[in-house]
C-alpha positions in Angstrom: 182.5 171.6 129.8 179.5 169.6 131.2 180.3 165.9 130.8 177.1 164.7 132.5 175.0 163.4 129.6 171.2 163.1 130.3 170.0 162.1 126.8 172.1 161.2 123.8 170.3 161.0 120.4 172.1 159.4 117.4 171.0 159.2 113.8 167.3 159.5 114.7 165.1 158.6 111.7 161.3 158.5 111.6 159.3 157.5 108.5 155.5 157.2 108.3 153.4 155.4 105.7 154.1 152.4 103.4 157.3 151.4 101.6 155.9 152.8 98.4 154.6 156.1 99.9 156.6 157.4 102.8 156.8 160.6 104.7 160.2 161.2 106.2 159.5 163.2 109.4 163.1 162.9 110.9 166.2 162.5 108.7 169.1 161.6 111.0 168.9 163.8 114.2 172.0 163.9 116.4 171.7 165.8 119.7 173.2 165.5 123.2 171.4 166.9 126.2 173.6 167.6 129.3 172.6 167.9 132.9 171.0 171.3 133.6 170.6 172.2 129.9 167.5 174.2 129.0 166.9 173.5 125.3 164.1 174.8 123.1 163.2 173.1 119.9 161.6 175.3 117.2 160.6 174.8 113.6 158.0 175.5 110.9 154.9 173.3 110.5 156.0 169.8 109.4 159.6 170.3 110.5 159.5 167.2 112.8 159.7 168.9 116.2 156.5 167.2 117.6 157.7 163.8 116.2 161.1 164.4 117.9 159.4 165.2 121.3 157.1 162.2 121.0 160.1 159.9 120.5 162.2 161.4 123.3 159.3 161.2 125.7 158.7 157.5 124.8 155.3 158.1 123.2 156.5 157.0 119.8 159.4 154.9 118.5 161.9 155.8 115.7 162.4 153.9 112.4 166.2 154.0 113.0 168.6 155.4 115.5 168.9 155.5 119.3 167.9 157.5 122.3 170.0 156.8 125.4 168.6 157.9 128.7 170.0 156.7 132.1 172.5 154.5 130.2 169.7 152.7 128.3 168.4 152.9 124.7 164.8 153.7 125.4 163.8 152.8 121.9 164.7 149.1 122.5 163.5 148.3 126.1 160.4 146.3 127.1 157.2 148.1 127.9 157.3 147.3 131.6 160.8 148.6 132.0 159.9 151.6 129.8 156.9 152.4 132.1 159.2 152.4 135.1 161.8 154.6 133.4 159.0 157.0 132.3 157.7 157.2 135.9 161.1 157.7 137.6 163.3 159.5 135.1 161.0 161.7 133.0 158.7 164.6 133.8 156.0 166.0 131.5 154.4 169.4 131.1 151.6 169.5 128.6 149.8 172.4 127.1 146.4 171.4 128.7 147.6 170.9 132.3 146.1 167.4 132.8 145.3 168.0 136.5 142.6 165.8 138.1 139.5 167.9 138.9 138.5 165.8 142.0 141.9 166.4 143.8 143.3 169.5 145.4 146.3 171.1 143.9 148.5 169.7 146.7 147.3 166.1 145.9 147.7 166.7 142.2 151.3 167.7 142.6 152.1 164.9 145.1 150.4 162.2 143.0 153.6 160.8 141.4 155.1 160.4 144.8 151.9 158.8 146.3 151.9 156.3 143.4 155.5 155.4 144.3 154.5 154.7 147.9 156.2 157.8 149.4 155.1 158.7 152.9 152.4 161.4 153.4 154.8 163.5 155.4 157.5 163.5 152.6 154.8 164.1 150.0 153.6 167.2 151.8 157.1 168.5 152.5 158.3 168.2 148.9 155.0 169.7 147.6 155.3 172.7 149.8 158.9 173.4 148.8 158.0 173.3 145.0 154.8 175.3 145.6 156.8 178.0 147.2 159.2 178.2 144.3 156.3 178.4 141.8 154.2 180.9 143.8 151.5 178.4 144.7 151.9 178.0 148.5 148.6 179.8 149.3 146.7 177.7 146.7 147.5 174.1 147.7 144.1 173.4 149.2 142.2 174.6 146.2 140.8 172.5 143.4 141.7 173.0 139.7 138.4 174.8 138.9 139.3 177.4 141.6 142.7 178.2 139.9 143.6 180.4 136.9 145.2 178.9 133.8 148.6 180.1 134.9 148.3 178.6 138.4 147.2 175.3 136.9 150.1 175.2 134.5 152.6 176.0 137.3 151.0 173.3 139.3 151.5 170.9 136.4 155.2 172.0 136.4 155.5 171.2 140.1 154.0 167.8 139.5 156.5 167.1 136.7 159.4 168.1 139.1 158.2 166.3 142.2 160.1 163.1 141.5 163.4 164.8 140.7 163.4 163.4 137.1 166.4 163.3 134.9 164.7 165.5 132.3 161.5 167.5 131.9 159.8 167.5 128.5 157.5 170.6 128.0 155.2 170.6 125.0 154.1 174.2 124.2 153.8 174.9 127.9 152.6 178.5 127.4 150.3 177.7 124.5 147.0 178.0 126.5 148.2 180.9 128.7 147.9 184.7 128.5 151.2 186.6 128.2 151.5 187.4 131.9 150.8 183.8 133.0 153.1 182.5 130.3 155.9 184.8 131.5 155.4 183.8 135.1 155.7 180.1 134.2 158.8 180.7 132.1 160.5 182.6 134.9 159.8 179.7 137.3 161.2 177.2 134.8 164.3 179.3 134.3 164.8 179.6 138.1 164.6 175.9 138.7 167.0 175.3 135.8 169.5 177.9 136.9 169.2 176.5 140.5 170.5 173.2 138.9 167.2 171.4 139.8 166.0 170.7 136.3 167.1 169.7 132.8 164.5 170.9 130.4 163.7 170.3 126.7 160.8 172.4 125.5 159.1 172.4 122.1 157.6 175.8 121.2 156.6 177.9 118.2 157.0 181.1 120.2 160.3 183.0 120.0 159.6 184.8 123.3 159.1 181.5 125.0 162.2 180.0 123.4 164.3 183.0 124.6 164.0 181.7 128.2 166.1 178.6 127.2 169.9 178.5 127.0 170.0 177.0 123.5 167.5 176.9 120.7 167.7 174.3 118.0 165.7 175.0 114.8 164.4 172.1 112.8 163.5 172.2 109.2 162.5 169.4 106.9 163.4 166.7 109.5 166.9 168.0 110.2 168.5 170.4 112.7 169.4 173.4 110.6 171.0 175.6 113.3 171.6 176.2 117.0 171.3 179.6 118.6 172.8 180.1 122.1 172.0 182.7 124.7 174.5 185.1 126.0 173.8 187.2 129.1 170.9 189.2 127.7 167.5 187.6 127.0 166.3 190.4 124.8 169.3 190.2 122.6 168.8 186.4 122.4 165.1 186.9 121.4 166.2 189.3 118.6 168.7 186.7 117.3 166.0 184.0 117.3 163.8 186.4 115.3 166.6 187.1 112.9 167.1 183.3 112.3 163.4 182.9 111.9 163.3 185.6 109.3 166.3 184.1 107.4 164.6 180.8 107.3 161.5 182.1 105.6 159.2 183.6 108.2 157.0 182.3 111.0 158.0 179.1 112.8 154.4 178.2 113.3 153.2 175.4 115.5 152.7 171.9 114.0 
């Protein structure tokens, strides 16, 4: 049993609106994420999965409950301390890459280290190691406009990993990619997870994407309804996710 907790979520509640008219997006979520977990969060439109990701990644705050990361409740710390924790402990992979067009891929990947005052030599070394893992070694001197969508997203994944964060949050990471590019990205993420170099929480509406995770939590109406865990076979895992999807009333569409 893995006892190394990375994130511990307790009784997470999020309400929107006024006291008279409230939308209850999350209704008491409990979840513990351990070191080297690879978790996918799925759910139908309005289930609360995007709200959950926003709170975990410090973009939003809950109405009630706690999110403990690195021994601290991130819902209750000051903005300055929160910015440092976000910079040092959290990596982000967004659907739209967020690479800077005026910088080479190498400089984009190394940017978090550069902002932390890391030496140029160390930046280049770490960038080359990650670029090799993600199949980008021959593209480091190129600018984003010279790269395919898949290459840009793999570059964004390298940038998220470059600081050795406690956890990576991935928001629909294959949403803008074709099937081949999406599969290549997912294989890379699975490899860094299985190499014990990354703890990943991914939000996705795609069962194929979710099947690369180790555990899938399905949200419905602001609550975790079930957990599906992978065995040794990804195809069998995918089929079970589809079965659960069907039993819950069909397509787990994106919010």
